Amino acid sequence: MFSKRIAVLAAFSTVLSTGAFAADIVSAQEVIPVFSWTGAYVGLNVGFGGGKVKYMDPAGHGTLFSVTSNGFLGGIQAGYNYQIDQWVVGAEADFQGAGIKGEMDMGGATIGTKIDWYGTVRARAGVLATDRLLVYATGGLAYGHTKTYIEDPFGMGFSESKTKAGWTVGAGVEYAVTDHVSLKTEYAYTDLGKARIFEGSVDRKVNFHSVKFGINYKF
């Protein structure tokens, strides 16, 4: 009789301990944090850009000539993301210092155009490939400062600066390394529109491609 009671108590104790162990497992699973993209962020980026500068007849007779431009860029960005299930939407603004320049020799004189700086204000929308890997598209307003100049061998020259607005569109990939730090790669096409320069004698159009590598800190 005594041995039966011991056996019953041992079995009851085993059931309780097993249940407690299972509860511990469920509890541990419940407290595992899930990463969320929702929140504000700031960051830095560097990259490279290049494209075409077209000089056109203002009378509408087509392109007179075009120059290939290229150069490095770098700047800052800030934005806000909001996650809805596997989708992430948000907005981002950035500002870039740039040295994207294209020049052409014209019978001893040099004509060139340089993008000194530019910025964008864009919407972003993407889907999560994993909980920490975001693939997104982006697009919106672009604005920038350009300078077109003519230099000759005798040190004489002329330049004209313009600040113009246009548009930009692109796509990128961003990976959250930690809960606060993410790395991204982004491609964009930017069009800063057309400007009439040199006392109305030439229309100039600036557009370029860029690839940027950045790091963000999420608050």
PDB file of C-alpha atoms in Angstrom:
ATOM      1  CA  MET A   1       0.000   0.000   0.000  1.00  0.00           C
ATOM      2  CA  PHE A   2       2.788   2.334   0.930  1.00  0.00           C
ATOM      3  CA  SER A   3       4.659   1.585  -2.305  1.00  0.00           C
ATOM      4  CA  LYS A   4       1.496   2.306  -4.323  1.00  0.00           C
ATOM      5  CA  ARG A   5       1.192   5.738  -2.707  1.00  0.00           C
ATOM      6  CA  ILE A   6       4.821   6.452  -3.502  1.00  0.00           C
ATOM      7  CA  ALA A   7       4.255   5.447  -7.124  1.00  0.00           C
ATOM      8  CA  VAL A   8       1.152   7.654  -7.408  1.00  0.00           C
ATOM      9  CA  LEU A   9       2.980  10.639  -5.873  1.00  0.00           C
ATOM     10  CA  ALA A  10       5.963  10.128  -8.180  1.00  0.00           C
ATOM     11  CA  ALA A  11       3.715   9.997 -11.230  1.00  0.00           C
ATOM     12  CA  PHE A  12       1.828  13.118 -10.107  1.00  0.00           C
ATOM     13  CA  SER A  13       5.144  14.914  -9.510  1.00  0.00           C
ATOM     14  CA  THR A  14       6.348  13.944 -12.990  1.00  0.00           C
ATOM     15  CA  VAL A  15       3.183  15.332 -14.580  1.00  0.00           C
ATOM     16  CA  LEU A  16       3.559  18.610 -12.694  1.00  0.00           C
ATOM     17  CA  SER A  17       7.227  18.992 -13.579  1.00  0.00           C
ATOM     18  CA  THR A  18       6.550  18.172 -17.237  1.00  0.00           C
ATOM     19  CA  GLY A  19       3.743  20.727 -17.336  1.00  0.00           C
ATOM     20  CA  ALA A  20       5.937  23.343 -15.719  1.00  0.00           C
ATOM     21  CA  PHE A  21       8.717  22.636 -18.220  1.00  0.00           C
ATOM     22  CA  ALA A  22       6.277  22.955 -21.121  1.00  0.00           C
ATOM     23  CA  ALA A  23       4.979  26.220 -19.675  1.00  0.00           C
ATOM     24  CA  ASP A  24       8.547  27.501 -19.438  1.00  0.00           C
ATOM     25  CA  ILE A  25       9.085  26.684 -23.125  1.00  0.00           C
ATOM     26  CA  VAL A  26       5.873  28.471 -24.164  1.00  0.00           C
ATOM     27  CA  SER A  27       6.775  31.435 -21.963  1.00  0.00           C
ATOM     28  CA  ALA A  28      10.273  31.614 -23.474  1.00  0.00           C
ATOM     29  CA  GLN A  29       8.804  31.514 -26.970  1.00  0.00           C
ATOM     30  CA  GLU A  30       6.347  34.281 -26.149  1.00  0.00           C
ATOM     31  CA  VAL A  31       9.010  36.732 -24.986  1.00  0.00           C
ATOM     32  CA  ILE A  32      11.249  36.355 -28.052  1.00  0.00           C
ATOM     33  CA  PRO A  33      11.251  39.888 -29.559  1.00  0.00           C
ATOM     34  CA  VAL A  34      10.237  40.338 -33.221  1.00  0.00           C
ATOM     35  CA  PHE A  35      12.082  43.077 -35.141  1.00  0.00           C
ATOM     36  CA  SER A  36       9.931  45.937 -36.419  1.00  0.00           C
ATOM     37  CA  TRP A  37      10.843  48.501 -39.084  1.00  0.00           C
ATOM     38  CA  THR A  38       8.458  51.090 -37.637  1.00  0.00           C
ATOM     39  CA  GLY A  39      10.245  54.209 -36.419  1.00  0.00           C
ATOM     40  CA  ALA A  40      12.352  57.225 -37.336  1.00  0.00           C
ATOM     41  CA  TYR A  41      15.936  56.978 -38.554  1.00  0.00           C
ATOM     42  CA  VAL A  42      18.927  59.061 -39.656  1.00  0.00           C
ATOM     43  CA  GLY A  43      21.991  58.016 -41.634  1.00  0.00           C
ATOM     44  CA  LEU A  44      24.972  58.692 -43.863  1.00  0.00           C
ATOM     45  CA  ASN A  45      25.766  57.633 -47.431  1.00  0.00           C
ATOM     46  CA  VAL A  46      28.445  57.710 -50.107  1.00  0.00           C
ATOM     47  CA  GLY A  47      28.209  56.852 -53.766  1.00  0.00           C
ATOM     48  CA  PHE A  48      28.888  57.551 -57.407  1.00  0.00           C
ATOM     49  CA  GLY A  49      26.836  59.248 -60.111  1.00  0.00           C
ATOM     50  CA  GLY A  50      26.977  59.729 -63.846  1.00  0.00           C
ATOM     51  CA  GLY A  51      24.832  60.633 -66.798  1.00  0.00           C
ATOM     52  CA  LYS A  52      24.353  63.107 -69.643  1.00  0.00           C
ATOM     53  CA  VAL A  53      24.294  66.864 -69.929  1.00  0.00           C
ATOM     54  CA  LYS A  54      22.496  67.931 -73.102  1.00  0.00           C
ATOM     55  CA  TYR A  55      22.919  71.347 -74.699  1.00  0.00           C
ATOM     56  CA  MET A  56      19.971  72.091 -76.983  1.00  0.00           C
ATOM     57  CA  ASP A  57      18.826  74.682 -79.487  1.00  0.00           C
ATOM     58  CA  PRO A  58      16.270  76.900 -77.686  1.00  0.00           C
ATOM     59  CA  ALA A  59      14.346  77.196 -80.954  1.00  0.00           C
ATOM     60  CA  GLY A  60      13.469  73.504 -80.621  1.00  0.00           C
ATOM     61  CA  HIS A  61      15.746  72.145 -83.363  1.00  0.00           C
ATOM     62  CA  GLY A  62      17.136  69.371 -81.197  1.00  0.00           C
ATOM     63  CA  THR A  63      20.338  68.630 -79.299  1.00  0.00           C
ATOM     64  CA  LEU A  64      23.424  70.587 -80.304  1.00  0.00           C
ATOM     65  CA  PHE A  65      25.772  68.278 -78.379  1.00  0.00           C
ATOM     66  CA  SER A  66      25.893  66.269 -75.153  1.00  0.00           C
ATOM     67  CA  VAL A  67      28.573  65.584 -72.554  1.00  0.00           C
ATOM     68  CA  THR A  68      29.011  62.546 -70.313  1.00  0.00           C
ATOM     69  CA  SER A  69      29.275  63.434 -66.641  1.00  0.00           C
ATOM     70  CA  ASN A  70      30.423  61.459 -63.599  1.00  0.00           C
ATOM     71  CA  GLY A  71      31.742  61.909 -60.084  1.00  0.00           C
ATOM     72  CA  PHE A  72      31.415  61.028 -56.411  1.00  0.00           C
ATOM     73  CA  LEU A  73      28.704  62.068 -53.988  1.00  0.00           C
ATOM     74  CA  GLY A  74      27.962  61.769 -50.299  1.00  0.00           C
ATOM     75  CA  GLY A  75      25.517  63.065 -47.756  1.00  0.00           C
ATOM     76  CA  ILE A  76      22.898  62.470 -45.100  1.00  0.00           C
ATOM     77  CA  GLN A  77      19.374  61.073 -44.998  1.00  0.00           C
ATOM     78  CA  ALA A  78      16.495  60.958 -42.523  1.00  0.00           C
ATOM     79  CA  GLY A  79      13.093  59.330 -42.654  1.00  0.00           C
ATOM     80  CA  TYR A  80      10.323  57.354 -41.046  1.00  0.00           C
ATOM     81  CA  ASN A  81       9.096  53.812 -41.719  1.00  0.00           C
ATOM     82  CA  TYR A  82       5.781  52.195 -40.821  1.00  0.00           C
ATOM     83  CA  GLN A  83       5.420  48.412 -41.016  1.00  0.00           C
ATOM     84  CA  ILE A  84       2.106  46.737 -41.897  1.00  0.00           C
ATOM     85  CA  ASP A  85       2.546  42.954 -41.776  1.00  0.00           C
ATOM     86  CA  GLN A  86       5.110  42.200 -44.518  1.00  0.00           C
ATOM     87  CA  TRP A  87       4.891  45.679 -46.051  1.00  0.00           C
ATOM     88  CA  VAL A  88       6.861  48.789 -45.118  1.00  0.00           C
ATOM     89  CA  VAL A  89       5.878  52.303 -46.207  1.00  0.00           C
ATOM     90  CA  GLY A  90       7.452  55.619 -45.320  1.00  0.00           C
ATOM     91  CA  ALA A  91       9.133  58.829 -46.418  1.00  0.00           C
ATOM     92  CA  GLU A  92      12.759  59.914 -46.701  1.00  0.00           C
ATOM     93  CA  ALA A  93      14.640  63.159 -47.363  1.00  0.00           C
ATOM     94  CA  ASP A  94      18.323  63.361 -48.234  1.00  0.00           C
ATOM     95  CA  PHE A  95      20.913  65.993 -49.085  1.00  0.00           C
ATOM     96  CA  GLN A  96      24.038  65.252 -51.117  1.00  0.00           C
ATOM     97  CA  GLY A  97      27.262  67.103 -51.772  1.00  0.00           C
ATOM     98  CA  ALA A  98      28.360  66.149 -55.299  1.00  0.00           C
ATOM     99  CA  GLY A  99      31.186  66.442 -57.771  1.00  0.00           C
ATOM    100  CA  ILE A 100      29.347  65.101 -60.821  1.00  0.00           C
ATOM    101  CA  LYS A 101      30.949  66.904 -63.754  1.00  0.00           C
ATOM    102  CA  GLY A 102      31.137  66.660 -67.531  1.00  0.00           C
ATOM    103  CA  GLU A 103      33.392  68.667 -69.857  1.00  0.00           C
ATOM    104  CA  MET A 104      33.984  68.960 -73.595  1.00  0.00           C
ATOM    105  CA  ASP A 105      36.740  70.614 -75.617  1.00  0.00           C
ATOM    106  CA  MET A 106      35.475  73.028 -78.260  1.00  0.00           C
ATOM    107  CA  GLY A 107      38.362  74.318 -80.348  1.00  0.00           C
ATOM    108  CA  GLY A 108      40.613  75.172 -77.434  1.00  0.00           C
ATOM    109  CA  ALA A 109      37.843  76.284 -75.089  1.00  0.00           C
ATOM    110  CA  THR A 110      36.246  73.998 -72.520  1.00  0.00           C
ATOM    111  CA  ILE A 111      32.550  73.893 -71.805  1.00  0.00           C
ATOM    112  CA  GLY A 112      31.345  71.971 -68.775  1.00  0.00           C
ATOM    113  CA  THR A 113      28.541  71.504 -66.271  1.00  0.00           C
ATOM    114  CA  LYS A 114      28.914  70.461 -62.635  1.00  0.00           C
ATOM    115  CA  ILE A 115      26.324  69.376 -60.061  1.00  0.00           C
ATOM    116  CA  ASP A 116      27.482  70.940 -56.784  1.00  0.00           C
ATOM    117  CA  TRP A 117      24.737  69.585 -54.560  1.00  0.00           C
ATOM    118  CA  TYR A 118      21.280  68.100 -54.742  1.00  0.00           C
ATOM    119  CA  GLY A 119      18.559  66.754 -52.488  1.00  0.00           C
ATOM    120  CA  THR A 120      15.394  64.678 -52.678  1.00  0.00           C
ATOM    121  CA  VAL A 121      12.130  64.230 -50.779  1.00  0.00           C
ATOM    122  CA  ARG A 122      10.685  60.818 -51.545  1.00  0.00           C
ATOM    123  CA  ALA A 123       8.081  58.215 -50.650  1.00  0.00           C
ATOM    124  CA  ARG A 124       9.308  54.666 -49.967  1.00  0.00           C
ATOM    125  CA  ALA A 125       7.352  51.409 -50.189  1.00  0.00           C
ATOM    126  CA  GLY A 126       8.683  47.883 -49.950  1.00  0.00           C
ATOM    127  CA  VAL A 127       8.186  44.271 -48.969  1.00  0.00           C
ATOM    128  CA  LEU A 128      10.107  42.158 -46.461  1.00  0.00           C
ATOM    129  CA  ALA A 129      12.018  39.229 -47.960  1.00  0.00           C
ATOM    130  CA  THR A 130      12.801  38.254 -44.338  1.00  0.00           C
ATOM    131  CA  ASP A 131      11.952  40.093 -41.125  1.00  0.00           C
ATOM    132  CA  ARG A 132      15.250  42.038 -41.446  1.00  0.00           C
ATOM    133  CA  LEU A 133      15.654  42.319 -45.252  1.00  0.00           C
ATOM    134  CA  LEU A 134      13.652  45.046 -46.994  1.00  0.00           C
ATOM    135  CA  VAL A 135      13.350  45.426 -50.778  1.00  0.00           C
ATOM    136  CA  TYR A 136      11.817  48.763 -51.738  1.00  0.00           C
ATOM    137  CA  ALA A 137      10.990  51.277 -54.471  1.00  0.00           C
ATOM    138  CA  THR A 138      11.225  55.033 -54.012  1.00  0.00           C
ATOM    139  CA  GLY A 139      10.382  58.211 -55.871  1.00  0.00           C
ATOM    140  CA  GLY A 140       9.550  61.885 -55.507  1.00  0.00           C
ATOM    141  CA  LEU A 141      10.883  65.430 -55.756  1.00  0.00           C
ATOM    142  CA  ALA A 142      14.513  66.271 -56.599  1.00  0.00           C
ATOM    143  CA  TYR A 143      16.257  69.642 -56.559  1.00  0.00           C
ATOM    144  CA  GLY A 144      19.850  70.668 -57.145  1.00  0.00           C
ATOM    145  CA  HIS A 145      22.405  73.361 -57.855  1.00  0.00           C
ATOM    146  CA  THR A 146      24.324  73.240 -61.143  1.00  0.00           C
ATOM    147  CA  LYS A 147      27.005  75.416 -62.694  1.00  0.00           C
ATOM    148  CA  THR A 148      27.752  75.625 -66.411  1.00  0.00           C
ATOM    149  CA  TYR A 149      31.008  77.267 -67.435  1.00  0.00           C
ATOM    150  CA  ILE A 150      33.204  78.104 -70.413  1.00  0.00           C
ATOM    151  CA  GLU A 151      36.980  78.382 -69.997  1.00  0.00           C
ATOM    152  CA  ASP A 152      39.560  79.330 -72.625  1.00  0.00           C
ATOM    153  CA  PRO A 153      43.388  78.900 -72.715  1.00  0.00           C
ATOM    154  CA  PHE A 154      43.918  82.590 -71.957  1.00  0.00           C
ATOM    155  CA  GLY A 155      42.231  82.435 -68.590  1.00  0.00           C
ATOM    156  CA  MET A 156      39.073  84.109 -69.715  1.00  0.00           C
ATOM    157  CA  GLY A 157      35.834  82.437 -68.764  1.00  0.00           C
ATOM    158  CA  PHE A 158      32.176  82.661 -67.991  1.00  0.00           C
ATOM    159  CA  SER A 159      29.910  80.670 -65.712  1.00  0.00           C
ATOM    160  CA  GLU A 160      26.223  80.569 -64.869  1.00  0.00           C
ATOM    161  CA  SER A 161      24.616  78.827 -61.884  1.00  0.00           C
ATOM    162  CA  LYS A 162      21.081  77.493 -61.631  1.00  0.00           C
ATOM    163  CA  THR A 163      19.042  75.843 -58.885  1.00  0.00           C
ATOM    164  CA  LYS A 164      16.422  73.620 -60.474  1.00  0.00           C
ATOM    165  CA  ALA A 165      13.720  71.194 -59.360  1.00  0.00           C
ATOM    166  CA  GLY A 166      12.900  67.877 -60.996  1.00  0.00           C
ATOM    167  CA  TRP A 167      12.110  64.317 -60.057  1.00  0.00           C
ATOM    168  CA  THR A 168      13.776  61.070 -59.046  1.00  0.00           C
ATOM    169  CA  VAL A 169      12.867  57.369 -58.970  1.00  0.00           C
ATOM    170  CA  GLY A 170      14.784  54.319 -57.798  1.00  0.00           C
ATOM    171  CA  ALA A 171      14.961  51.102 -55.827  1.00  0.00           C
ATOM    172  CA  GLY A 172      17.048  49.631 -53.047  1.00  0.00           C
ATOM    173  CA  VAL A 173      17.748  46.905 -50.513  1.00  0.00           C
ATOM    174  CA  GLU A 174      18.162  47.495 -46.774  1.00  0.00           C
ATOM    175  CA  TYR A 175      19.232  44.984 -44.124  1.00  0.00           C
ATOM    176  CA  ALA A 176      18.844  45.457 -40.367  1.00  0.00           C
ATOM    177  CA  VAL A 177      22.123  44.269 -38.835  1.00  0.00           C
ATOM    178  CA  THR A 178      20.856  44.998 -35.311  1.00  0.00           C
ATOM    179  CA  ASP A 179      17.624  46.415 -33.880  1.00  0.00           C
ATOM    180  CA  HIS A 180      19.042  49.920 -34.401  1.00  0.00           C
ATOM    181  CA  VAL A 181      21.578  49.721 -37.269  1.00  0.00           C
ATOM    182  CA  SER A 182      20.833  48.899 -40.922  1.00  0.00           C
ATOM    183  CA  LEU A 183      22.880  48.933 -44.131  1.00  0.00           C
ATOM    184  CA  LYS A 184      21.463  49.814 -47.546  1.00  0.00           C
ATOM    185  CA  THR A 185      22.285  49.975 -51.242  1.00  0.00           C
ATOM    186  CA  GLU A 186      20.180  52.214 -53.468  1.00  0.00           C
ATOM    187  CA  TYR A 187      19.997  53.012 -57.184  1.00  0.00           C
ATOM    188  CA  ALA A 188      18.276  56.177 -58.436  1.00  0.00           C
ATOM    189  CA  TYR A 189      17.644  58.048 -61.670  1.00  0.00           C
ATOM    190  CA  THR A 190      17.419  61.810 -61.172  1.00  0.00           C
ATOM    191  CA  ASP A 191      16.271  64.457 -63.651  1.00  0.00           C
ATOM    192  CA  LEU A 192      16.918  68.085 -62.705  1.00  0.00           C
ATOM    193  CA  GLY A 193      15.050  69.433 -65.686  1.00  0.00           C
ATOM    194  CA  LYS A 194      15.850  72.045 -68.315  1.00  0.00           C
ATOM    195  CA  ALA A 195      17.368  75.509 -67.855  1.00  0.00           C
ATOM    196  CA  ARG A 196      17.907  78.315 -70.359  1.00  0.00           C
ATOM    197  CA  ILE A 197      21.465  79.649 -70.003  1.00  0.00           C
ATOM    198  CA  PHE A 198      23.958  82.046 -71.586  1.00  0.00           C
ATOM    199  CA  GLU A 199      21.401  84.820 -72.135  1.00  0.00           C
ATOM    200  CA  GLY A 200      18.911  82.450 -73.714  1.00  0.00           C
ATOM    201  CA  SER A 201      21.257  81.096 -76.359  1.00  0.00           C
ATOM    202  CA  VAL A 202      21.277  77.491 -75.067  1.00  0.00           C
ATOM    203  CA  ASP A 203      18.882  75.155 -73.268  1.00  0.00           C
ATOM    204  CA  ARG A 204      20.661  72.763 -70.923  1.00  0.00           C
ATOM    205  CA  LYS A 205      19.209  69.528 -69.520  1.00  0.00           C
ATOM    206  CA  VAL A 206      20.806  67.549 -66.643  1.00  0.00           C
ATOM    207  CA  ASN A 207      19.986  63.971 -65.667  1.00  0.00           C
ATOM    208  CA  PHE A 208      22.065  61.258 -64.037  1.00  0.00           C
ATOM    209  CA  HIS A 209      22.123  57.804 -62.474  1.00  0.00           C
ATOM    210  CA  SER A 210      23.494  57.187 -58.982  1.00  0.00           C
ATOM    211  CA  VAL A 211      24.363  54.267 -56.728  1.00  0.00           C
ATOM    212  CA  LYS A 212      24.632  54.926 -53.001  1.00  0.00           C
ATOM    213  CA  PHE A 213      25.774  52.837 -50.040  1.00  0.00           C
ATOM    214  CA  GLY A 214      24.441  53.942 -46.669  1.00  0.00           C
ATOM    215  CA  ILE A 215      24.070  53.222 -42.985  1.00  0.00           C
ATOM    216  CA  ASN A 216      21.020  54.145 -40.889  1.00  0.00           C
ATOM    217  CA  TYR A 217      20.408  54.391 -37.161  1.00  0.00           C
ATOM    218  CA  LYS A 218      16.819  53.648 -36.112  1.00  0.00           C
ATOM    219  CA  PHE A 219      15.508  55.251 -32.937  1.00  0.00           C
TER     220      PHE A 219
END
